[in-house]
Short mmCIF file of C-alpha atoms and ligand atoms in Angstrom, two decimals:
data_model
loop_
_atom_site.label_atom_id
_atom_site.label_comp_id
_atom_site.label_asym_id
_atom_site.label_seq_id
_atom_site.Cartn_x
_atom_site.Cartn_y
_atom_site.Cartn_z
CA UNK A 1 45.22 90.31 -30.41
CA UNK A 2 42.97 93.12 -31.73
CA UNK A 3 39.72 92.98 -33.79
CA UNK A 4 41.45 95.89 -35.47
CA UNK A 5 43.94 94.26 -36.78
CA UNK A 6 42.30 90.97 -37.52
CA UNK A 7 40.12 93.43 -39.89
CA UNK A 8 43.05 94.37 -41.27
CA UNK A 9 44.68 90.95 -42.23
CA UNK A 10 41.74 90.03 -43.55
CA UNK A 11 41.35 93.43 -45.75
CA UNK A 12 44.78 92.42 -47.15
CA UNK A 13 43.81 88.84 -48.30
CA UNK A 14 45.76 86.72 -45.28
CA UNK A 15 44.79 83.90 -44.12
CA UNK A 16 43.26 84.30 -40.54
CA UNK A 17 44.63 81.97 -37.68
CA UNK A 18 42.15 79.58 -35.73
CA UNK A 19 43.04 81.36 -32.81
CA UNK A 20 42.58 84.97 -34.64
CA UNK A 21 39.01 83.38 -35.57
CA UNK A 22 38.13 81.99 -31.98
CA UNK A 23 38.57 85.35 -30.82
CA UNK A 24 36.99 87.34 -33.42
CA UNK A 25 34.03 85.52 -33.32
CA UNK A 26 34.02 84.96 -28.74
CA UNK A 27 34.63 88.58 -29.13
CA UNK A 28 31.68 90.03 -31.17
CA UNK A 29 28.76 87.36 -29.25
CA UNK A 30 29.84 88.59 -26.23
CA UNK A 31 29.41 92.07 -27.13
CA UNK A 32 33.16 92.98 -26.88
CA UNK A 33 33.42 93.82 -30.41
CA UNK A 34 30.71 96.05 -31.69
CA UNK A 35 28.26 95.81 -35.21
CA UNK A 36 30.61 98.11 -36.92
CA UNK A 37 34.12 95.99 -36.48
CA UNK A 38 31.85 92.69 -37.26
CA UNK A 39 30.40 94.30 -40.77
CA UNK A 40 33.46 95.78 -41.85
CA UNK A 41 35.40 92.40 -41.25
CA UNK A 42 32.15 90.70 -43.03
CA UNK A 43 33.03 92.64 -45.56
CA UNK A 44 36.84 91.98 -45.65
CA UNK A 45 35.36 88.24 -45.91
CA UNK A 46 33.39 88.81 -48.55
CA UNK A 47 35.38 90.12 -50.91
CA UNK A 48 38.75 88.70 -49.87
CA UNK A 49 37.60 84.76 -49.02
CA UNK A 50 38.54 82.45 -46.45
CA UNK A 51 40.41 78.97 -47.09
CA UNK A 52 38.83 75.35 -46.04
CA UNK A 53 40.52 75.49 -43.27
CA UNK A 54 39.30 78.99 -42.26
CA UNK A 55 36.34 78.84 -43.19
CA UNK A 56 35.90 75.14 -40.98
CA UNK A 57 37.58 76.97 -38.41
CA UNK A 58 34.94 79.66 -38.49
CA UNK A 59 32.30 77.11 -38.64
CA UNK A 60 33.35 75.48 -34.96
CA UNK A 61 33.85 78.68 -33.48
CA UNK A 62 30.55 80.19 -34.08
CA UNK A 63 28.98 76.24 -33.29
CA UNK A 64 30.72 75.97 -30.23
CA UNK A 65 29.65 79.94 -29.07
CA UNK A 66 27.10 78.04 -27.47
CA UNK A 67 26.19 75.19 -26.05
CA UNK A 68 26.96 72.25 -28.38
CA UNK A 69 23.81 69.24 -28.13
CA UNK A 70 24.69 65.43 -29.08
CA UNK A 71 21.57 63.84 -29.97
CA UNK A 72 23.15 60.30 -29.05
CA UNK A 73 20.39 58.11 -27.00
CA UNK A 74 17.90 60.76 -27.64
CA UNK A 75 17.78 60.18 -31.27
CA UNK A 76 20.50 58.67 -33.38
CA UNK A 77 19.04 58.83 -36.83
CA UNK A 78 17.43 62.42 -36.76
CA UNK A 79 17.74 64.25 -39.59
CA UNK A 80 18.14 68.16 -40.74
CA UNK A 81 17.58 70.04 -43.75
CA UNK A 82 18.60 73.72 -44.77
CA UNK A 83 18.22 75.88 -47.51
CA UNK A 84 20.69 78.50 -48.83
CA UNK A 85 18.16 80.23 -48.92
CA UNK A 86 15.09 81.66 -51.89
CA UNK A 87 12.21 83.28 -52.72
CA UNK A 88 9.41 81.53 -52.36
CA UNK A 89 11.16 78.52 -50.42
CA UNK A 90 8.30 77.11 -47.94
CA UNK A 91 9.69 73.68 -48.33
CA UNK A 92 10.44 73.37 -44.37
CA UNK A 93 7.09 73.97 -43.59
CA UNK A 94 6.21 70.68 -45.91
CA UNK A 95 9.42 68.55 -45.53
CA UNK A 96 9.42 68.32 -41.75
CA UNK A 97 5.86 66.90 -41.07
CA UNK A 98 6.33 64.37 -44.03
CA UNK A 99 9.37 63.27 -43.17
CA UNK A 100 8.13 63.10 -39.64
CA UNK A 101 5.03 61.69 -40.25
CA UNK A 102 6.84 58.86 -42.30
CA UNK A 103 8.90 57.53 -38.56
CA UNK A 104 12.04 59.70 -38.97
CA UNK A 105 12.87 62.56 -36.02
CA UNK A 106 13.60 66.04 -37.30
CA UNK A 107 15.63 68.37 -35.75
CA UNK A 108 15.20 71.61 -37.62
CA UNK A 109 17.44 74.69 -36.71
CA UNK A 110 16.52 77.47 -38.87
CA UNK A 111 16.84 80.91 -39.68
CA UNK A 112 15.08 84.80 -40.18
CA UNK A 113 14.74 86.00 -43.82
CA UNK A 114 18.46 87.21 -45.42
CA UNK A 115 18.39 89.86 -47.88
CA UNK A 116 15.21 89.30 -50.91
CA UNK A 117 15.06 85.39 -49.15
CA UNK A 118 12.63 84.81 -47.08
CA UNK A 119 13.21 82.79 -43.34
CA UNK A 120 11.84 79.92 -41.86
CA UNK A 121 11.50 81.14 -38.68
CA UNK A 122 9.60 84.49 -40.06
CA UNK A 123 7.38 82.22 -42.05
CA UNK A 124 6.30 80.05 -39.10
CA UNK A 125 5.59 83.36 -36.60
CA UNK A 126 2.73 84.65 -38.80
CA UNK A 127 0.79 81.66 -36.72
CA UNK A 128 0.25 83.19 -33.40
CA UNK A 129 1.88 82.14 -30.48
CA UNK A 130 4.46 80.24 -32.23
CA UNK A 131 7.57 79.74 -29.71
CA UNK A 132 11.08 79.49 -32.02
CA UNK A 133 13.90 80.47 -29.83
CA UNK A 134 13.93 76.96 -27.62
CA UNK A 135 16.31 76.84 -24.80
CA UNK A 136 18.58 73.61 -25.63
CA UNK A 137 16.48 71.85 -22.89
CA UNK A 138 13.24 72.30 -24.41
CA UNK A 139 15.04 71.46 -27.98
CA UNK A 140 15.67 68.29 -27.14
CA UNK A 141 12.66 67.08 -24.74
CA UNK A 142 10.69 67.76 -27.48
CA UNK A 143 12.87 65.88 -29.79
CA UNK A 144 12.96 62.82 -27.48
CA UNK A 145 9.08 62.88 -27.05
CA UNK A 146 7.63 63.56 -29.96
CA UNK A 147 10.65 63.34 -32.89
CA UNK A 148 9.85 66.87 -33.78
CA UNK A 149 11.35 70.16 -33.21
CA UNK A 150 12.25 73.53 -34.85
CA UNK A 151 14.18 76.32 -33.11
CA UNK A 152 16.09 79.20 -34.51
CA UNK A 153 19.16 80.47 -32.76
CA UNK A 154 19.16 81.35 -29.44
CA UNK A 155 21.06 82.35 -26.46
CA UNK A 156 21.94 78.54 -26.08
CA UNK A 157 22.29 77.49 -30.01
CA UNK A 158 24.75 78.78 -32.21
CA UNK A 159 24.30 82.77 -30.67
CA UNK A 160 27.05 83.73 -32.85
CA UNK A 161 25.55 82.82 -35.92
CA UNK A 162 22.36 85.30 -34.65
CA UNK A 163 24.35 87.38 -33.83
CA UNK A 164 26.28 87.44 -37.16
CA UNK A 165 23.45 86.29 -39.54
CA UNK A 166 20.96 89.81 -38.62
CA UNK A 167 24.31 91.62 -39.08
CA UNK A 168 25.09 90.09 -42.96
CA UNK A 169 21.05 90.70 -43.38
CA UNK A 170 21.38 94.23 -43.61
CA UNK A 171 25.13 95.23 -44.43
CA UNK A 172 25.08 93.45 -48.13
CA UNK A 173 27.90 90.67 -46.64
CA UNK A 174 25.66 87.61 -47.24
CA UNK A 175 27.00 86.18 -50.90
CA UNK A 176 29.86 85.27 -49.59
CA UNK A 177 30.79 80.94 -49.82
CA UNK A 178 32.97 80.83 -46.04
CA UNK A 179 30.22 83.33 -43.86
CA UNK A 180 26.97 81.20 -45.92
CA UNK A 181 29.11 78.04 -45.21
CA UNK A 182 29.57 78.55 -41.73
CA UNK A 183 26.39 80.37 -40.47
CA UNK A 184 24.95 76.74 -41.97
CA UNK A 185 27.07 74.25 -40.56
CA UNK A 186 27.62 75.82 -37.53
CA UNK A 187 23.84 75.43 -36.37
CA UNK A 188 23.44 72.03 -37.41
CA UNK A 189 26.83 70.86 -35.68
CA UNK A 190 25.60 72.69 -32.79
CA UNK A 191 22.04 71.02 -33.29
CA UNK A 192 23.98 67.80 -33.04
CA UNK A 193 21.83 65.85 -35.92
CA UNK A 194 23.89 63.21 -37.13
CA UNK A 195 22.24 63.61 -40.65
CA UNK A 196 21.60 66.49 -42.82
CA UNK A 197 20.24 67.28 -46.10
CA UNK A 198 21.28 70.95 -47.49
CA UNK A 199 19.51 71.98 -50.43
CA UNK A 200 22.14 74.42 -52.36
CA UNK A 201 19.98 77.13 -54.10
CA UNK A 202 20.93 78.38 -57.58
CA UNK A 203 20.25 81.16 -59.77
CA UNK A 204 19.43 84.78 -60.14
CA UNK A 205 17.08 84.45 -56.66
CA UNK A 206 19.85 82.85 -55.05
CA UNK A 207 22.83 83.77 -53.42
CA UNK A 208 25.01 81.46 -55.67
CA UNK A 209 24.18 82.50 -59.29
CA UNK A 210 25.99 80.23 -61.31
CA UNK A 211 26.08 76.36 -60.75
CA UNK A 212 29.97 76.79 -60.19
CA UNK A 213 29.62 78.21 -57.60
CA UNK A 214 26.37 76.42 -55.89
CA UNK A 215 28.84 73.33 -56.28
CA UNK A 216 31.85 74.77 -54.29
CA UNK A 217 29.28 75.85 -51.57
CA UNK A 218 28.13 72.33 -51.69
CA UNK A 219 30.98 70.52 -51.84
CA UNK A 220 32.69 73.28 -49.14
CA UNK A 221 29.82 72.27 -47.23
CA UNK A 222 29.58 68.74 -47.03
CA UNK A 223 33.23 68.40 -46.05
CA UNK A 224 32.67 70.42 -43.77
CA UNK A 225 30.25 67.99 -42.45
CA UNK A 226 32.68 65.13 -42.48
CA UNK A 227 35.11 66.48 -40.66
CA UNK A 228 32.42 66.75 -37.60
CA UNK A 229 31.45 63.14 -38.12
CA UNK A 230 27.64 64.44 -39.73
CA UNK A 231 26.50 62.50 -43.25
CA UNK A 232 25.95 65.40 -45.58
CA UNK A 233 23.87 65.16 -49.21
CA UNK A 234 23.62 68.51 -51.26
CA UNK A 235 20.67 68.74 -53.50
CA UNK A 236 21.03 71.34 -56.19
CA UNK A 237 18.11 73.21 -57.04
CA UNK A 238 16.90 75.80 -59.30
CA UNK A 239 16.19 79.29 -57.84
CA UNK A 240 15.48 81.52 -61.16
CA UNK A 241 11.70 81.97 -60.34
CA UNK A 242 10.09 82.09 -57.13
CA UNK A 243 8.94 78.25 -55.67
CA UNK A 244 5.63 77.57 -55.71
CA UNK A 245 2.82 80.48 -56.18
CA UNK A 246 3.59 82.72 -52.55
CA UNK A 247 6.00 84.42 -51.88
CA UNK A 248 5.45 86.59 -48.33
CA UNK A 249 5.46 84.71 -44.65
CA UNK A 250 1.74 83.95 -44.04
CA UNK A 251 0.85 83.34 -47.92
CA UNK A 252 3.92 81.08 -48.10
CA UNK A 253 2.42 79.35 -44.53
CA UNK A 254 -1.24 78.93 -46.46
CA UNK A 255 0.29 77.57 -49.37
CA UNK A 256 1.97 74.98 -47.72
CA UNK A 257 -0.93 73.97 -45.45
CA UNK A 258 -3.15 73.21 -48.44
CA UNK A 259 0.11 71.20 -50.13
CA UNK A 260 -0.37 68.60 -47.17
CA UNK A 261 -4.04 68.97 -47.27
CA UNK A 262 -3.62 67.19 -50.15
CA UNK A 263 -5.34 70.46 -52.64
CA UNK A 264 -3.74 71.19 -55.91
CA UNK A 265 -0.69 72.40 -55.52
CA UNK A 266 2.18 74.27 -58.16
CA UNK A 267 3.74 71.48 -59.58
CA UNK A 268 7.36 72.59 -58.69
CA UNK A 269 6.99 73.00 -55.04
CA UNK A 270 5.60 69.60 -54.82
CA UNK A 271 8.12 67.88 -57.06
CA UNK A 272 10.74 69.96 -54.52
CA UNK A 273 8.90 68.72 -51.68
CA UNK A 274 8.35 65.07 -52.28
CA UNK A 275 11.81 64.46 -53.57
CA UNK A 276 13.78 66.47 -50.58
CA UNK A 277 11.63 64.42 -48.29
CA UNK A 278 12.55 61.17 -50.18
CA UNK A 279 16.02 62.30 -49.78
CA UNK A 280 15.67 62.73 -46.14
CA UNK A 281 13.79 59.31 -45.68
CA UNK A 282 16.61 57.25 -47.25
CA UNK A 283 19.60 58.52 -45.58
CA UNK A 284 17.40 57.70 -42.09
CA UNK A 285 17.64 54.28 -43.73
CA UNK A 286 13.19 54.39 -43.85
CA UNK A 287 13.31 53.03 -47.15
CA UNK A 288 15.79 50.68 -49.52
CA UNK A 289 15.25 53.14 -52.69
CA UNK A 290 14.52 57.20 -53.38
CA UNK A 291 11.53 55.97 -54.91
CA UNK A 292 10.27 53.96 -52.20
CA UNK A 293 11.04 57.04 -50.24
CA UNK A 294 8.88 58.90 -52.72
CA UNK A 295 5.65 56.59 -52.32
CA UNK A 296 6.04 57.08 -48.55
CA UNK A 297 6.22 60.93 -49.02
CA UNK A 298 3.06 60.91 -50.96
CA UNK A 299 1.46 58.65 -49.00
CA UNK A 300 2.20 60.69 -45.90
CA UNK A 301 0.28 63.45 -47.60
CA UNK A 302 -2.73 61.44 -49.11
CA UNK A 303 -3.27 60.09 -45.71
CA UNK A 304 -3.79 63.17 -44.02
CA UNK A 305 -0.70 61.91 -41.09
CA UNK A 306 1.73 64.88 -43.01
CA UNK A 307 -1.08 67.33 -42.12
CA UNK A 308 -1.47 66.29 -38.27
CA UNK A 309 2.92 66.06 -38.09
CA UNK A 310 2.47 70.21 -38.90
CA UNK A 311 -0.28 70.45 -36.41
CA UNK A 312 1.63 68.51 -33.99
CA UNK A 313 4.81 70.45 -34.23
CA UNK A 314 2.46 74.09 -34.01
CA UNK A 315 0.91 73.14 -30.97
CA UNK A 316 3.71 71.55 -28.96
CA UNK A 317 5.57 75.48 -29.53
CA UNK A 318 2.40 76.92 -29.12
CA UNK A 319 1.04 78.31 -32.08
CA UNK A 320 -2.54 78.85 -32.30
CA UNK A 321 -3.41 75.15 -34.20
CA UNK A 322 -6.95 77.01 -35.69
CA UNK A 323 -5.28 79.02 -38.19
CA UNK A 324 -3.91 75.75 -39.75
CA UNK A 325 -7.71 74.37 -39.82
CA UNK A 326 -9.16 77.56 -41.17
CA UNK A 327 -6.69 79.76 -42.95
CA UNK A 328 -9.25 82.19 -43.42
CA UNK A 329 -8.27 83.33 -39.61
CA UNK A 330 -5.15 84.82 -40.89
CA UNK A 331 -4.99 87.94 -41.63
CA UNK A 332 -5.18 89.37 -44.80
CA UNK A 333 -3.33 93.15 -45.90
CA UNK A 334 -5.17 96.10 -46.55
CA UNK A 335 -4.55 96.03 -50.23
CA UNK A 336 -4.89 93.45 -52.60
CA UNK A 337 -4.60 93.67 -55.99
CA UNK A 338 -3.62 91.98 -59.17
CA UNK A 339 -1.14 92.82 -61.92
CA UNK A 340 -1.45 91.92 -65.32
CA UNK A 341 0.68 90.72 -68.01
CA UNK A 342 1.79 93.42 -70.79
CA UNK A 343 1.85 91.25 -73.39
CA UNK A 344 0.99 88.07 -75.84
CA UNK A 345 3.61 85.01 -75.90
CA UNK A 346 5.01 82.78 -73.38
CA UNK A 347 6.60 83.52 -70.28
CA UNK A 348 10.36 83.51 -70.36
CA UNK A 349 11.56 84.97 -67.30
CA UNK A 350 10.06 85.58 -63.95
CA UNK A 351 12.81 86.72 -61.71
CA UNK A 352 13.47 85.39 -58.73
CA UNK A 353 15.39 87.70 -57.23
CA UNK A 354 13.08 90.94 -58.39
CA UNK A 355 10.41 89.25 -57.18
CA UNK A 356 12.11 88.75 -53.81
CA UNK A 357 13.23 92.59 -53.36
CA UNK A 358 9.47 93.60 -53.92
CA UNK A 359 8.37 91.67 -50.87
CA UNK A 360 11.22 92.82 -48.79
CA UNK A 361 9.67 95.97 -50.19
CA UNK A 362 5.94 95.33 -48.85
CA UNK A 363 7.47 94.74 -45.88
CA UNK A 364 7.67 90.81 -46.05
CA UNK A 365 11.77 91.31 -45.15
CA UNK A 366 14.12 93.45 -43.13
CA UNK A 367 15.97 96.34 -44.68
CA UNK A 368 17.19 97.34 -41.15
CA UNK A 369 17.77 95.19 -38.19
CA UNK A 370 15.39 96.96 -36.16
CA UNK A 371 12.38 96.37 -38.55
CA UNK A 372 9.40 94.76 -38.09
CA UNK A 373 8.29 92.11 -40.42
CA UNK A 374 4.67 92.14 -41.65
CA UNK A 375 3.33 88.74 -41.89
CA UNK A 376 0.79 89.24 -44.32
CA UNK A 377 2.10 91.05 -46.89
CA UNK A 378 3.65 89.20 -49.97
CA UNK A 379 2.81 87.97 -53.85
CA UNK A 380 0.97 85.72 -55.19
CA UNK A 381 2.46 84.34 -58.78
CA UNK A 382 0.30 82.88 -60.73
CA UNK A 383 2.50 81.75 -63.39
CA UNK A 384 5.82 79.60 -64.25
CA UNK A 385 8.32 80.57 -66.81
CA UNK A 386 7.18 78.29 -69.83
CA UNK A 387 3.36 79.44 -69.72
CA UNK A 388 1.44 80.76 -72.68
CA UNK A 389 0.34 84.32 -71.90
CA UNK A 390 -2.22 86.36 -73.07
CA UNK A 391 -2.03 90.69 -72.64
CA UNK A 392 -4.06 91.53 -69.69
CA UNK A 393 -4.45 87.86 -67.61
CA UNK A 394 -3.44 88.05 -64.16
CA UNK A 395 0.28 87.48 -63.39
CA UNK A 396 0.72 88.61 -59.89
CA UNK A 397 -1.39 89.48 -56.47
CA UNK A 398 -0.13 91.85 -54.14
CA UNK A 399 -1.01 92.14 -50.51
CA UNK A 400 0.27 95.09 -49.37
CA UNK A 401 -0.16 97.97 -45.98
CA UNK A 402 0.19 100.75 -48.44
CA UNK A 403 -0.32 102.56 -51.75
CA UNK A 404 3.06 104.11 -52.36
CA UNK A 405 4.99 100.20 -51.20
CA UNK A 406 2.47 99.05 -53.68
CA UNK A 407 3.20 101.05 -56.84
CA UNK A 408 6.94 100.52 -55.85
CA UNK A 409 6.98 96.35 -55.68
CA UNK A 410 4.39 96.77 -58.90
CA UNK A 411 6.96 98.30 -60.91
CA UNK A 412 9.70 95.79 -59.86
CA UNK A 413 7.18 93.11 -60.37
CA UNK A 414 6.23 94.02 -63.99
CA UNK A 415 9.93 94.62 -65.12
CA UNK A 416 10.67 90.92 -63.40
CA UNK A 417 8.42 89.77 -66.47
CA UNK A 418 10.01 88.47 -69.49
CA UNK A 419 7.59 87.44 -72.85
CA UNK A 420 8.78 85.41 -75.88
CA UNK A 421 7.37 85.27 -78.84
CA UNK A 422 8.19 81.83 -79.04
CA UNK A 423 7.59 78.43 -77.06
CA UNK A 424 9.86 78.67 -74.14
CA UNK A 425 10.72 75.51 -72.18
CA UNK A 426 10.30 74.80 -68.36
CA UNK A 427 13.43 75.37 -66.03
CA UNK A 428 14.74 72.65 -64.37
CA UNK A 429 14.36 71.67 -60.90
CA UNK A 430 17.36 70.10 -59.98
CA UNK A 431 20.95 70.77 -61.10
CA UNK A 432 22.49 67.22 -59.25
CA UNK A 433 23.01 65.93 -55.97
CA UNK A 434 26.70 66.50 -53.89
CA UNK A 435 27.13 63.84 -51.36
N1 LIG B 521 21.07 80.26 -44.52
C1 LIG B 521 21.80 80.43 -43.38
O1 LIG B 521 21.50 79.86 -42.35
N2 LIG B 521 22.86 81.22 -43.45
C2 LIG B 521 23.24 81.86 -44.56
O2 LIG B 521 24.23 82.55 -44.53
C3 LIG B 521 22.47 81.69 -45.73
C4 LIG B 521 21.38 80.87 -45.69
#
């Protein structure tokens, strides 16, 4: 067996072997096969496709590249969420400490920003100190003593999906259903939680565009699940303007901090929030209905105990807990500056995806894999497609290093912007629920 000609195969549309998969994937995360082989047989991937059984084949190989946890004893009910990944998508950062904070243990493995989405694990870093590569020891000792963890990858977790997933980030292979299917599932079997709530972007900021396809990655997904004994709901969700009003790491971090301080908050992010959390709560059997599930959410908010699960989880991986009580300590980008809207009417489009690219542009993302993020660079949007506009109010804020990244994301911002001349209605939030 050869990587060479396992490229090959796959270039010509055949259907890999379990064993060809095994050793593709052994291969490449101990460094036998280099980037180039593993991008160019992304790529075959990509555009060629995998079967069920491929791509579930390809799912347990890159889970068990590593060490594989069972949660059994340490804590049977814990629950996991993941997103496909957005723009604008903080919902992690509010999720766990509700759900948390309302009795249920979260295991959260999670991910770097992917193309124009943004990351979890980039999000949480902008708070200093913040520890996210836990050995599988410290993983679950903090699991079993305080029912709250978040880790990305690491050496012990799912390395092949690290491995693979900084690869895909930079060499245009991450729309694909089997490698988006697999680099999911394979972390949370590897995570062992018995539970798991995948919220299946869709949209132009997506990577699934159409709702056809959101529903084969869903359903792909959740069988997926079944066959390694995990419950699995898929939540489909809208992703054709940014979530919420930040978009950049440590915006999107301050934004969610004043969601569970209980401040005003953009209405879709905390409709997202409250009913993924709900979600979550009910399949951990905390409550009899979604709605009671709901109340608790909010409750966990109003009472401040959301708040103090967040705090919690930031000091026990020891971020710097002060920047959650005054986010004035983080900080802010050289330039900040607002752009304006062109026009008169209502706001018909604000695209996701544009809107994405231009922080990846500031210097939010990764274009290579050697680049540095920049925490504090991002957008503020300070609309929703629906709003009446009028010529010259303030549609976006940038926070950016420098002028030139500035006038580039500008221009991408302002041709993201859509106007009607007529009402335009709301998008929707949620496209259905796979389970
Ligand atoms: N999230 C992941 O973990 N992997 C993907 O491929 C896409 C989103």
């Amino acid at each position: 067996m050869n990587a060479v000609d396992i490229i090959i195969k796959k270039r010509d549309s055949k259907a890999l072997t379990d064993e060809e998969i095994r050793f593709f994937i052994d291969g490449y995360t101990e460094g036998k096969i280099p980037d180039y082989q593993a991008a160019a047989w992304a790529m075959a991937v990509l555009c060629r496709g995998m079967t069920a059984r491929e791509t579930t084949a390809l799912t347990r190989a890159m889970a068990e590249s590593g060490e594989m946890v069972s949660l059994k004893g340490i804590a049977d009910i814990a629950v996991d969420k993941h997103s496909t990944g957005g723009v604008g998508d903080k919902t992690t950062l509010i999720v766990q400490p509700i759900v948390t904070a309302c009795g249920l243990p979260v295991a959260k493995m999670s991910g770097r920003g992917l193309g124009f989405s943004g990351g979890t694990i980039d999000k949480f870093e902008s708070i200093p100190g913040m520890r996210l590569n836990l050995s599988k020891e410290e993983f679950l000792n903090q699991l079993k003593q305080y029912g709250t963890v978040l880790s990305g990858q690491s050496a012990d977790l799912a390395p092949a999906d690290g491995k693979l997933y900084a690869l895909r980030d930079v060499t245009g292979t991450v729309p694909s259903i089997p490698l988006i299917a697999s680099s999911i599932m394979s972390k949370k079997i590897a995570a062992g939680t018995p539970l798991i709530l995948l919220d299946v972007k869709v949209g132009n900021g997506a990577f699934m565009e159409t709702l056809e396809k959101a529903e084969k990655l869903a359903r792909l997904m959740v069988s997926i699940g079944k066959k390694f004994g995990r419950s699995v709901k898929a939540e489909l969700t809208d992703m054709n303007q940014p979530l919420g009003y930040a978009v950049g790491n440590a915006l999107e971090v301050q934004e969610a901090v004043r969601m569970l301080r209980g401040e005003k908050s953009a209405p879709d992010l905390y409709e997202h929030c409250i009913e993924s959390s709900a979600l979550m709560i009910k399949m951990g059997k905390k409550a009899k209905s979604v709605d009671e599930a709901r109340h608790m959410a909010e409750d966990a908010i109003h009472t401040g105990k959301a708040l103090e699960s967040l705090k919690l989880l930031v000091r026990l991986q020891g971020g710097d807990v002060s920047y959650i009580d005054d986010l004035a300590k983080f900080p802010k980008a050289p330039i900040i500056r607002d752009l304006y809207a062109r026009s008169d009417g209502w706001l018909s489009e604000i695209n996701a995806r544009m809107v994405g690219e231009a922080s990846v542009l500031l210097g939010a993302g990764r274009v290579t894999k050697a680049d540095r993020i920049d925490h504090r660079v991002g957008i503020i949007v300070h609309h929703k497609v629906g709003d009446p506009i009028k010529k010259g109010m303030p549609l976006f804020t940038v926070h950016a290093n420098n002028e030139e990244k500035l006038n580039q994301a500008a221009e991408l911002l302002n041709n993201a912007c859509k106007y009607s001349e007529s009402e335009v209605e709301k998008l929707p939030q949620f496209y259905g629920l796979i389970e």
